[in-house]
Coordinates of C-alpha atoms and ligand atoms in Angstrom, one line a residue:
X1 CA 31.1 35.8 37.3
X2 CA 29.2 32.5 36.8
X3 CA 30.7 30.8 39.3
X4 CA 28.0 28.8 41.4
X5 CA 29.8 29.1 44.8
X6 CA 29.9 32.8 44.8
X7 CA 28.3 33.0 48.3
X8 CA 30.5 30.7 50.0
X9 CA 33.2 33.2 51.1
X10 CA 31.7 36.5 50.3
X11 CA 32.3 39.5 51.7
X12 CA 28.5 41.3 51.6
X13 CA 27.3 44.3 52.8
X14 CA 23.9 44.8 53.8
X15 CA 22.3 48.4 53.0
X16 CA 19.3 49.4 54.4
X17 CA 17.9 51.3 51.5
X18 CA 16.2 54.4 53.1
X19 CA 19.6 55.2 55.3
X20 CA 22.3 54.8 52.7
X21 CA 22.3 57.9 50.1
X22 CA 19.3 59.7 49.1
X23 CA 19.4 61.5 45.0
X24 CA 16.4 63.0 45.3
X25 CA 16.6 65.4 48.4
X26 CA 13.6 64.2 49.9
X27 CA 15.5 62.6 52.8
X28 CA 14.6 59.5 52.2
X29 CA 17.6 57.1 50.9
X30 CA 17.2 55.7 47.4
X31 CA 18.3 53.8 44.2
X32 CA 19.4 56.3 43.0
X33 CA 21.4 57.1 45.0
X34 CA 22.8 53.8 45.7
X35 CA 23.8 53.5 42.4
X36 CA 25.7 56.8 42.3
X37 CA 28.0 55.3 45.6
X38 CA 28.7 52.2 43.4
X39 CA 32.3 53.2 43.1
X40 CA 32.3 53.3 46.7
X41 CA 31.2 50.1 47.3
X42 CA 33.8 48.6 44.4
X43 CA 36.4 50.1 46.0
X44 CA 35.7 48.9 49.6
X45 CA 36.4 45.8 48.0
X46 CA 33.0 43.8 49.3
X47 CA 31.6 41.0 46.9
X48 CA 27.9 41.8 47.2
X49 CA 25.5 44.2 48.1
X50 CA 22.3 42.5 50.5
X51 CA 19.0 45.4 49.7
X52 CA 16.8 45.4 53.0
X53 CA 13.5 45.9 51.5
X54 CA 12.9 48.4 48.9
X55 CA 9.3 47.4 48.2
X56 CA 6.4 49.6 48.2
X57 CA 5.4 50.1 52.2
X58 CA 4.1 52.3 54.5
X59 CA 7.6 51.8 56.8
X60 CA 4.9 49.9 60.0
X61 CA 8.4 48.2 60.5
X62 CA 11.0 50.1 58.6
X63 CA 9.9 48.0 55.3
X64 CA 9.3 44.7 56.5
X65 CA 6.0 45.6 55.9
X66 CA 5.6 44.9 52.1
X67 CA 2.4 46.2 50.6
X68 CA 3.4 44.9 46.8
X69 CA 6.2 42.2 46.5
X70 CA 7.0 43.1 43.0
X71 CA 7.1 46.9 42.8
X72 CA 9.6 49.5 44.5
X73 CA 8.9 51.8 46.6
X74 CA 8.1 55.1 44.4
X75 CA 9.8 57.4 47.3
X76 CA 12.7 54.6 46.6
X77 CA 12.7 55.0 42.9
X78 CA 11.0 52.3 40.0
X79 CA 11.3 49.0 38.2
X80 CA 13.6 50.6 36.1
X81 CA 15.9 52.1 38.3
X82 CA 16.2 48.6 40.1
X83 CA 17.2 46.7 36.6
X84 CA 20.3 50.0 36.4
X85 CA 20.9 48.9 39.8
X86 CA 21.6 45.7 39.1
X87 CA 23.5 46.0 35.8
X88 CA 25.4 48.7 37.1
X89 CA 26.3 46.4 40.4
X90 CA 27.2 43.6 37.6
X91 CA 29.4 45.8 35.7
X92 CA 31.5 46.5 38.8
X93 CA 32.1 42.8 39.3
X94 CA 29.3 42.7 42.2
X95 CA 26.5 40.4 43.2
X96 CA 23.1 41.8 44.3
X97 CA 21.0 40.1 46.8
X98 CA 17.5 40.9 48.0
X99 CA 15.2 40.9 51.1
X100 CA 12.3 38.7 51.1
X101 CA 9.5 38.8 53.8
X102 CA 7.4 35.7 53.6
X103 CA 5.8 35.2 57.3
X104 CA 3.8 38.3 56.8
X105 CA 2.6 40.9 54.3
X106 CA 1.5 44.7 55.3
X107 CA -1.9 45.2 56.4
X108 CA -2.0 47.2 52.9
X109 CA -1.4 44.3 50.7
X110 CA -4.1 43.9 48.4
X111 CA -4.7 40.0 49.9
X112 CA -4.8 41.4 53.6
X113 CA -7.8 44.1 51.9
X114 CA -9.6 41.8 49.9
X115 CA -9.8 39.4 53.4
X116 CA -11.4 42.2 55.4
X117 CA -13.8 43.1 52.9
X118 CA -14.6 39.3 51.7
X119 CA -15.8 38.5 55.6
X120 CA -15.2 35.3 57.9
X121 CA -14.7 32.1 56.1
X122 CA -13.7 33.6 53.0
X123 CA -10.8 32.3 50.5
X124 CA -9.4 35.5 50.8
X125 CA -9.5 35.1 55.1
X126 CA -7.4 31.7 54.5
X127 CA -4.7 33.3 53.2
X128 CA -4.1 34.7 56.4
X129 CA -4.3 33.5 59.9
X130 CA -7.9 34.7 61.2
X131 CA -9.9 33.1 64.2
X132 CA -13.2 34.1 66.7
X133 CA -12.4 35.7 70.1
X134 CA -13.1 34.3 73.5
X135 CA -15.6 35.8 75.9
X136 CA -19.4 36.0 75.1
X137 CA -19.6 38.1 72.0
X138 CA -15.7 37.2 71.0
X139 CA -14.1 40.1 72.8
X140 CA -11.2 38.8 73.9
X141 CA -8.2 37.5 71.5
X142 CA -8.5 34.2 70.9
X143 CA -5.3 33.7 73.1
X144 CA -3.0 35.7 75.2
X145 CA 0.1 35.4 72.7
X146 CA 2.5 37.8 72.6
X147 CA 3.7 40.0 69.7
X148 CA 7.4 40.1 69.1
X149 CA 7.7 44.0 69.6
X150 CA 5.3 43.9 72.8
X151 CA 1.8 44.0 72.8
X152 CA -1.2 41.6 71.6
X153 CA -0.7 39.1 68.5
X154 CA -4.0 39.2 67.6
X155 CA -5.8 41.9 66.6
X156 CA -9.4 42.1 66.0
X157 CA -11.5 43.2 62.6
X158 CA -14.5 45.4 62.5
X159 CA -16.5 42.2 62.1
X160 CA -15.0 40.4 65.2
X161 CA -12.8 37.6 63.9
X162 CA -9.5 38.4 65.2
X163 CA -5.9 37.7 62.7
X164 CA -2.6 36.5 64.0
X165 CA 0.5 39.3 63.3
X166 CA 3.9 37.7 65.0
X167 CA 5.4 41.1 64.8
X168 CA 3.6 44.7 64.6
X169 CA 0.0 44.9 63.8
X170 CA 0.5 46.0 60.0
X171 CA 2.0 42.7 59.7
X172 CA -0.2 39.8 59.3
X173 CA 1.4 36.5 59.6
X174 CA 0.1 34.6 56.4
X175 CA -1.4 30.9 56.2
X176 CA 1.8 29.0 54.6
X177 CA -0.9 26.2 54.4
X178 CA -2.7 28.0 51.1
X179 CA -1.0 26.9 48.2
X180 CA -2.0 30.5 46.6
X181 CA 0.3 31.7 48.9
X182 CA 3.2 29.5 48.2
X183 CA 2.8 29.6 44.9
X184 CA 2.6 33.7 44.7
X185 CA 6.1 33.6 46.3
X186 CA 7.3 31.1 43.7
X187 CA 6.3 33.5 41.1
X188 CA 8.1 36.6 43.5
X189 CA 11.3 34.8 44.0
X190 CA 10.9 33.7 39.9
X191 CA 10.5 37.7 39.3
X192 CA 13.5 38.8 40.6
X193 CA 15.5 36.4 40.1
X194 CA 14.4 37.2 36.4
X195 CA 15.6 40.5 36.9
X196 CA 19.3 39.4 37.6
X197 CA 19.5 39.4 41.5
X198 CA 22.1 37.2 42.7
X199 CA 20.3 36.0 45.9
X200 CA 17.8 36.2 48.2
X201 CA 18.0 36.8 52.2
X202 CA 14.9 35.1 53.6
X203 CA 13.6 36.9 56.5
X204 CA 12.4 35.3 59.9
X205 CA 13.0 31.9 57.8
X206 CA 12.0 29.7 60.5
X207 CA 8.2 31.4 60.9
X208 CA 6.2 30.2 57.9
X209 CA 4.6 27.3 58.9
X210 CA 2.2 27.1 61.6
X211 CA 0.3 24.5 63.1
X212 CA -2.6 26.1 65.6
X213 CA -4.4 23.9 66.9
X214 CA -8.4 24.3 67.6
X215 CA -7.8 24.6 71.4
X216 CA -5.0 27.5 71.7
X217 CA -2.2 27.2 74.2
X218 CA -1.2 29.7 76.3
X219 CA 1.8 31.9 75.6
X220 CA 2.9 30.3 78.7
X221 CA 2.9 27.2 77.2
X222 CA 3.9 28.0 74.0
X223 CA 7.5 29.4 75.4
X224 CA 8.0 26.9 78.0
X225 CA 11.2 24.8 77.1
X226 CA 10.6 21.4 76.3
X227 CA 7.0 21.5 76.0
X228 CA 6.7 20.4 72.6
X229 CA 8.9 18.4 70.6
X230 CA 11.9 19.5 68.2
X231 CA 10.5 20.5 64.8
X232 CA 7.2 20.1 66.3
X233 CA 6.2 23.5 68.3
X234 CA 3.0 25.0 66.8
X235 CA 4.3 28.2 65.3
X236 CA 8.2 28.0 65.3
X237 CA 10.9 25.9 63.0
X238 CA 8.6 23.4 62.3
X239 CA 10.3 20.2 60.2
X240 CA 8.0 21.3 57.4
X241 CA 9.3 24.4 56.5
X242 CA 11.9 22.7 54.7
X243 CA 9.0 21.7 52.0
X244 CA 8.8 25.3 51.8
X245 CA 12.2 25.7 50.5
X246 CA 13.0 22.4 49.0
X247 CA 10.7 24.2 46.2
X248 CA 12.4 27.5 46.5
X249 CA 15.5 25.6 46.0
X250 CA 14.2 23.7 43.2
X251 CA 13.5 27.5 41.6
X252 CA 17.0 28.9 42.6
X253 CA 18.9 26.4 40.6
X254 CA 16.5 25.9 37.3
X255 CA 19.0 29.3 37.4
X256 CA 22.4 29.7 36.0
X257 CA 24.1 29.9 38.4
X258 CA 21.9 29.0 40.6
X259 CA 20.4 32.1 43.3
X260 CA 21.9 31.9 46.3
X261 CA 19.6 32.4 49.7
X262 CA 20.6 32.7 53.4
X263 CA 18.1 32.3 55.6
X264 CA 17.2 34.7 59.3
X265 CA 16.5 31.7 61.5
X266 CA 16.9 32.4 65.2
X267 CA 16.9 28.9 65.6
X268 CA 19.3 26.9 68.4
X269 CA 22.5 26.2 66.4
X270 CA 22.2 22.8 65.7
X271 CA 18.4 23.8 64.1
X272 CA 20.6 25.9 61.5
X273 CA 21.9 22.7 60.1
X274 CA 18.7 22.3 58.0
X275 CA 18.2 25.5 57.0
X276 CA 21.6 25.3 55.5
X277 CA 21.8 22.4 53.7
X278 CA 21.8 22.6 49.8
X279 CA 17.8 21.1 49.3
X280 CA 17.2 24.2 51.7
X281 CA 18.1 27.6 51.4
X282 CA 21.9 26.4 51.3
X283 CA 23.3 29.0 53.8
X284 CA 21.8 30.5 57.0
X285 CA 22.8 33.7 59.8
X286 CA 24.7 32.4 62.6
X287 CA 23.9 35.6 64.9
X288 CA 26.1 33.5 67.7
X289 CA 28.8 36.9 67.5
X290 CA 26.2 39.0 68.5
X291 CA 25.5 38.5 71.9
X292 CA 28.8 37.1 72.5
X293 CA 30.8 39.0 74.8
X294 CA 35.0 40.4 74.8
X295 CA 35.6 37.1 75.5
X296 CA 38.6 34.5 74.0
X297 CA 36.9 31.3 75.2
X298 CA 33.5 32.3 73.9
X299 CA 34.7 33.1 70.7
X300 CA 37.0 30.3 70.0
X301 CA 33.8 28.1 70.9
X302 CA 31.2 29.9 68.9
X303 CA 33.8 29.7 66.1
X304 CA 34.5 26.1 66.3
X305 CA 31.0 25.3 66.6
X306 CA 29.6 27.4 63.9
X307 CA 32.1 25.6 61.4
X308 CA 31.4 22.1 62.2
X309 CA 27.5 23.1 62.0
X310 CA 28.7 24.7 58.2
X311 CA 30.5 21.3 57.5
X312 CA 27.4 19.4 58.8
X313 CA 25.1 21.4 56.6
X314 CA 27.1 21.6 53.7
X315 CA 27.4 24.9 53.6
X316 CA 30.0 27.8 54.5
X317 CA 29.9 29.1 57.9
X318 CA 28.5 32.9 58.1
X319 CA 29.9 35.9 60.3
X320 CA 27.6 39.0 61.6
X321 CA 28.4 41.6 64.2
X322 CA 26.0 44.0 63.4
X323 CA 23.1 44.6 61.3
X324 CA 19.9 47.1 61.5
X325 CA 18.3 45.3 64.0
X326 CA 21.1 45.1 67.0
X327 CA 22.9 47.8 68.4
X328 CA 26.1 48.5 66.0
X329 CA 29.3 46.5 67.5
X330 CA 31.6 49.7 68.0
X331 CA 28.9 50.5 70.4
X332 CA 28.1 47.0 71.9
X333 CA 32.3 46.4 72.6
X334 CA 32.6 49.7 74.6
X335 CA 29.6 48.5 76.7
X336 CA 31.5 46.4 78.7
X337 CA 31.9 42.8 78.8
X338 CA 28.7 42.4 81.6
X339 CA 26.8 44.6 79.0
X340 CA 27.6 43.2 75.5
X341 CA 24.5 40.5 75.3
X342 CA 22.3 43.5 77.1
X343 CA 22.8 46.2 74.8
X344 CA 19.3 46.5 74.1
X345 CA 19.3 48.2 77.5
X346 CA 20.6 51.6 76.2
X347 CA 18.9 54.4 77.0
X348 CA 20.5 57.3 75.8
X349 CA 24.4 56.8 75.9
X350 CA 24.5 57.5 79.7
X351 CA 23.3 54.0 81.3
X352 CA 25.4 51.9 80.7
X353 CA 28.5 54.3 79.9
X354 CA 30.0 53.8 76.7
X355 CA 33.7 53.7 76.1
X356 CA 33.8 54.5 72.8
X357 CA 37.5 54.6 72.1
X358 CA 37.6 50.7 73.5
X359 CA 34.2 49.6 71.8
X360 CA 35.7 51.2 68.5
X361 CA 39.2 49.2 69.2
X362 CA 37.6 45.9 70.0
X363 CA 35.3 46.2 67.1
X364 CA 37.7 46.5 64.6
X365 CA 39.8 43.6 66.0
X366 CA 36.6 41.7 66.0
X367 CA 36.1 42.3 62.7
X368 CA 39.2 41.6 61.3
X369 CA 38.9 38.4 62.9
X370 CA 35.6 37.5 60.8
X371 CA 37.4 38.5 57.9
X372 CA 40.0 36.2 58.0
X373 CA 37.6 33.0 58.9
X374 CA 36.9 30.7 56.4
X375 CA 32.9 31.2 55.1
X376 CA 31.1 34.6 54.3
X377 CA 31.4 37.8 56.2
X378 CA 28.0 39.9 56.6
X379 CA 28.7 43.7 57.1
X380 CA 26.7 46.5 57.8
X381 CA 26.3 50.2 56.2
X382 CA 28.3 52.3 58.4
X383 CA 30.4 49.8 60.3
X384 CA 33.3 50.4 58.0
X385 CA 33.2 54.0 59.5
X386 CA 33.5 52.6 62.9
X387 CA 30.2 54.7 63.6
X388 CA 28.9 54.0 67.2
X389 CA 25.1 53.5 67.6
X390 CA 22.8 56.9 67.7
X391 CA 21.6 57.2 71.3
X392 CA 21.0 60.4 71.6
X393 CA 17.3 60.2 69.2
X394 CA 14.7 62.4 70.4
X395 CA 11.5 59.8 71.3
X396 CA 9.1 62.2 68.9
X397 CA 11.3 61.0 65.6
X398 CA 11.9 57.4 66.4
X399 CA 10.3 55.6 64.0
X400 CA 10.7 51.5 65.0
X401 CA 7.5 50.1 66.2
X402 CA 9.5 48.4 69.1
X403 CA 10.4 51.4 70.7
X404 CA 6.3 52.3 70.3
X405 CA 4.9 49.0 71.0
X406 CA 7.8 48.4 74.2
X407 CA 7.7 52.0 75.6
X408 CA 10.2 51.7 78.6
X409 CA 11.5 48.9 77.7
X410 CA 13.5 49.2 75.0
X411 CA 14.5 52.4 72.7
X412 CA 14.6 50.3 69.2
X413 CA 16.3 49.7 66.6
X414 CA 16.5 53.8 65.0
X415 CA 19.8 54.2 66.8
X416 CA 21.4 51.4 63.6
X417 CA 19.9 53.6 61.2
X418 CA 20.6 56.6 61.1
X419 CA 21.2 57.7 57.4
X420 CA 25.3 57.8 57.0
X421 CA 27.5 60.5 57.0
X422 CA 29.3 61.0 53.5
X423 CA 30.7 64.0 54.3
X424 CA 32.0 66.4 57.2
X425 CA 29.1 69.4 56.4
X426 CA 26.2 70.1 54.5
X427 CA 22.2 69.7 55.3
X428 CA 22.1 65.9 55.8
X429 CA 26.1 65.2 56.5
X430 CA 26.3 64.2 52.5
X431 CA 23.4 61.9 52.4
X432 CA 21.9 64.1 50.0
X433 CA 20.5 67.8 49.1
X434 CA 18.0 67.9 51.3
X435 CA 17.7 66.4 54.9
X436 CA 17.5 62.9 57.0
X437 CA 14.0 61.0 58.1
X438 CA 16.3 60.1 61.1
X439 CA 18.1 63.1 63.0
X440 CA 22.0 62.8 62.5
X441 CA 24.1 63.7 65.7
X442 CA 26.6 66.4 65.1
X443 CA 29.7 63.9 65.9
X444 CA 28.6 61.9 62.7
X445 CA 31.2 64.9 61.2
X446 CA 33.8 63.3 62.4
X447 CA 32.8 60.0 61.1
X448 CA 32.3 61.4 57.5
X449 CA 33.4 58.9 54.5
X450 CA 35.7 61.8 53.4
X451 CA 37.4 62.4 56.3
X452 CA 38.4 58.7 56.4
X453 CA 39.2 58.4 52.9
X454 CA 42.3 61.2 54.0
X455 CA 43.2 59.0 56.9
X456 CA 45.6 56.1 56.1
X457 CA 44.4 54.9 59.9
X458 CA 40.9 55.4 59.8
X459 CA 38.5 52.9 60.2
X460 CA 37.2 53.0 56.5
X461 CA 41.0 52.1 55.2
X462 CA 41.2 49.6 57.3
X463 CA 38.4 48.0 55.7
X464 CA 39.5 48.5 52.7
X465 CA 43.1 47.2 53.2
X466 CA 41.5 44.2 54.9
X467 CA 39.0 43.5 52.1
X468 CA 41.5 43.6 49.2
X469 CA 44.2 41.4 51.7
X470 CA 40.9 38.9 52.2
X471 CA 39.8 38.2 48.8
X472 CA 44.0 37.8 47.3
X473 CA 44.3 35.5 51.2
X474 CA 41.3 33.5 50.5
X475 CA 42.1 29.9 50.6
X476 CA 40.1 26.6 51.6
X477 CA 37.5 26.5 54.6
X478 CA 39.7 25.3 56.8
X479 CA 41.8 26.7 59.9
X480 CA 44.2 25.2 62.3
X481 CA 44.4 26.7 66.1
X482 CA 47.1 28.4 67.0
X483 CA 47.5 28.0 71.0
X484 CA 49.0 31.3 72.4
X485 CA 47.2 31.3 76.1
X486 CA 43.6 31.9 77.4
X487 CA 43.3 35.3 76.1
X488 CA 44.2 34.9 72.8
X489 CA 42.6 33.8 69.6
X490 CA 44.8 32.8 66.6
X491 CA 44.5 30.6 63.7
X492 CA 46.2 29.9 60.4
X493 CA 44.6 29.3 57.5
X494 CA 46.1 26.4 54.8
X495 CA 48.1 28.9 52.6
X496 CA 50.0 30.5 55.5
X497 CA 47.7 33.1 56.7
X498 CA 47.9 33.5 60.1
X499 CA 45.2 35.9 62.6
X500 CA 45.7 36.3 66.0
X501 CA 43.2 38.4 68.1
X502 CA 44.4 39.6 71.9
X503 CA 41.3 39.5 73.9
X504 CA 43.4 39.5 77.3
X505 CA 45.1 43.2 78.6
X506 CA 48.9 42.0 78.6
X507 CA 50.4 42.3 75.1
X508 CA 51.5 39.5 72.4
X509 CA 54.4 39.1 70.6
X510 CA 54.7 37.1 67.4
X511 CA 57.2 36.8 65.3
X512 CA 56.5 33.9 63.2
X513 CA 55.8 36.1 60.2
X514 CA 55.5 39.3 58.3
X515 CA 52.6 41.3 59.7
X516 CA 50.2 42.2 57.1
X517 CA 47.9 44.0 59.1
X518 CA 46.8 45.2 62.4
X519 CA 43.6 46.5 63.7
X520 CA 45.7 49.0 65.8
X521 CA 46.9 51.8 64.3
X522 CA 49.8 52.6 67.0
X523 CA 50.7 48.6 67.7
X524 CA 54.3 47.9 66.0
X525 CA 54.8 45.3 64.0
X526 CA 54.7 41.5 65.7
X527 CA 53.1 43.3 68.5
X528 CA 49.2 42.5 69.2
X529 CA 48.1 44.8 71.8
X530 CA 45.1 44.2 73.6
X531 CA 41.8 44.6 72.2
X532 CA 43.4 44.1 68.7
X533 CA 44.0 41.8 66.1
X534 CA 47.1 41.1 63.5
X535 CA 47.1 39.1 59.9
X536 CA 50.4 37.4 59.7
X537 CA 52.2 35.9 56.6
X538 CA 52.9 33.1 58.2
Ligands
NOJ1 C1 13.6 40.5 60.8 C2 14.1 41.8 60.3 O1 15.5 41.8 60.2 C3 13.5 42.9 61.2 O2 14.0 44.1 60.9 C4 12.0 42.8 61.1 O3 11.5 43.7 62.0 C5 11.5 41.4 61.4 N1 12.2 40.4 60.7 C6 10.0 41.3 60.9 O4 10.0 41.3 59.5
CA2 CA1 15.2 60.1 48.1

């Protein structure tokens, strides 16, 4: 339990609290009822549990938007149902990590008030990013920059001084330069660290320092490759981040042991290195998996890259096909491989056509794959059901500001979210008494955690067979490549444990070992059909 490298090979699953089980009947998902699925969760056999934000917000960006860092949600449940939360998660022999959201707070957060009402120049304005507009009575946004789900990134206050908000509007970017602000985070992170929780996931990592000059560039210039230096560009992955979390880190292990973070850096890969590194946040995303398409070669490189970046660093490697930002992988694999990287493009499950008995094949194999790499696997609520991504959400329900903020361009991120089906019937499919703040499609019946648990094939099982077979496997962070043509990608890990995943449409044969496992119901054994992958003993 107190071992300090917990994280390095972890299995964790990432809920995304409103969407996973809701107690109450209010439709919303909660503590509650998280806590009631516990035995669900210790019996898929995962290692930790990563909370998306729970925190009191009024849901701008699905949470992300934190009005009070150290409070949860009431619709979510209290204080005290967090601290059951965490025992109970302890007491089942799993780890609890939690969300943080540094770059911005909600528009609601009593800092963001008090800086309206305290007026231009104000302590209370430099804890946020605020500046005059151009044009003759400061009309015009101070620059043309570009928010990240479309539209403006500067809005403008009743008394004309405009504030900088990266993402939605609700979210104003803070000013990582005020030492209130770092030192309010310190005493955040110190809160809930207090309360037990195992680790933190640190989202958009690479944000929190800015350096804005008087004169503003242009967005042009600001995205234009090569314009500004590594480490140097004036709001992204600036070297001094890392002063950031060389204090977080100094926090994390005055703990025992110390709290693990991972930071969400969408950084080049060699930027990750940093991030990574144990006077940092000592592990980071690498999101490489999730643009990458069917493809042998790709995947063979992003793996071999993405462990010599975890040796550089330190730190283990990490492993993410979905998540509730991207469009879920069953989905993304039964795109086709011109698609996979463009999934964003769905627009209601008819353009492009989704092959959903290949996307589901292809994503198990690609999962099993992950599971048998050396470093820690990131999953996402629902995956283990195989469910494909929710197209078919009518526009008046969505709820993402993308899809608001992007009209035309993109549906969002609601299709991920969807709250999951537990069982085959009833109002809301299981998630609870009542109903679903997102609209379930009827096929979710079929996807139903019951129905699974019945089917020694299913999707679900799978999981499970593969979780329990991962943590007895586990070894050193090491593989050796096994070389079994273009198509194919197959390694063996140091104690004999051998995965070979057919990415080509001939099929493999192997027989240098018992077959453990396969991510194809109807292969035989020593047979690796296309779009699947086997665990040898061998
Ligand atoms: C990354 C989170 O994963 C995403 O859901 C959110 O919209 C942005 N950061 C802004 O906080
Ligand atoms: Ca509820």
């Amino acid at each position: 339990m107190n071992d300090p490298d917990w994280w390095r090979n972890a299995a964790v699953y990432q809920i995304y609290p409103r969407s996973f089980a809701d107690a109450n009947g209010d439709g919303i998902g909660d503590l509650a009822g998280i806590t009631s699925r516990i035995p669900y969760l210790r019996d898929l056999g995962i290692d930790a549990v990563w909370l998306s934000p729970f925190y009191p917000s009024a849901l701008s960006d699905g949470g992300y938007d934190v009005d009070e860092y150290r409070d949860v949600d009431p619709r979510i449940g209290s204080l005290d149902d967090f601290d059951l939360i965490v025992s109970a998660l302890h007491d089942a022999g799993l780890k609890i990590i939690v969300d943080i959201v540094p770059n911005h707070t909600s528009d609601r957060h009593a800092w963001f008030q008090e800086a309206l009402a305290a007026g231009p120049g104000s302590p209370a304005r430099d804890r946020y990013i605020f500046r005059g507009g151009k044009g003759e009575h400061g009309e015009l946004p101070p620059a043309d920059w570009q928010s990240k789900f479309g539209g403006p990134g500067w809005t403008r206050v009743p008394d004309g001084q405009w504030y900088l908000h990266t993402f939605a509007k609700e979210q104003p970017d803070l000013n990582w330069a005020n030492r209130e602000v770092r030192d309010d985070f310190l005493t955040t992170l110190a809160f809930w660290a207090d309360r037990g929780v195992d680790g933190f996931r640190v989202d958009v990592a690479h944000y929190l320092t800015k350096a804005i000059p008087e004169v503003l560039p242009s967005w042009e210039e600001l995205r234009s490759p090569g314009a500004y230096s590594e480490g140097f560009h004036p709001l992204v992955d600036r070297d001094e981040v890392h002063e950031i979390y060389a204090e977080w880190r100094a926090l994390f292990n005055s703990y025992a042991p110390p709290r693990a973070a991972v930071a969400e850096a969408w950084v080049p890969a060699h930027r990750r290195v940093r991030y990574a590194s144990p006077e940092s946040l000592g592990q980071a995303f690498n999101f490489d998996l999730l643009s990458a398409g069917w493809d042998a070669t790709e995947f063979r490189r992003i793996i071999s890259d993405n462990l010599d970046l975890a040796a550089r660093s330190g730190a283990s490697s990490t492993w993410v096909f979905s998540s509730h930002d991207k469009v879920r992988h069953a989905t993304r694999f039964g795109l086709g491989t011109r698609t996979n990287g463009k999934a964003w493009l769905l627009t209601g499950g008819t353009d492009p056509v989704e092959d959903r008995t290949l996307g589901l094949a292809r994503a198990r194999a690609a999962t099993l794959l992950s599971l048998a790499l050396p470093g820690s696997a990131y999953l996402y609520q629902g995956e283990e059901l195989g469910l494909p991504e929710v197209a078919e959400i009518p526009d008046e329900c969505r709820q993402d500001p993308a899809f608001y903020r992007n009209k035309g361009v993109e549906v969002g991120r609601d299709g991920c979210r969807v709250p999951l089906p537990w069982t085959p019937d009833g109002s809301s499919f299981g998630f609870g008494p009542g109903g679903a703040h997102l609209p379930q499609p009827a096929w979710f019946a079929g996807y139903a955690v019951t129905i699974q648990d019945n089917d020694p094939d299913s999707t679900l099982n799978l999981y499970r067979r593969a979780l329990d077979l991962r943590s007895r496997l586990r070894t050193q962070e090491s593989l050796e490549w096994l070389d079994l043509g273009p198509h194919v990608v197959a390694f063996r890990r140091p104690n004999g444990w051998t995965s070979i995943t057919n990415f080509g449409d001939e099929t493999v044969v192997f027989d240098g070992g018992e077959q453990l496992l396969s991510s194809s119901a109807t292969s035989e054994d020593g047979i690796v059909e296309p779009s699947t992958t086997a665990w040898f003993a061998a």
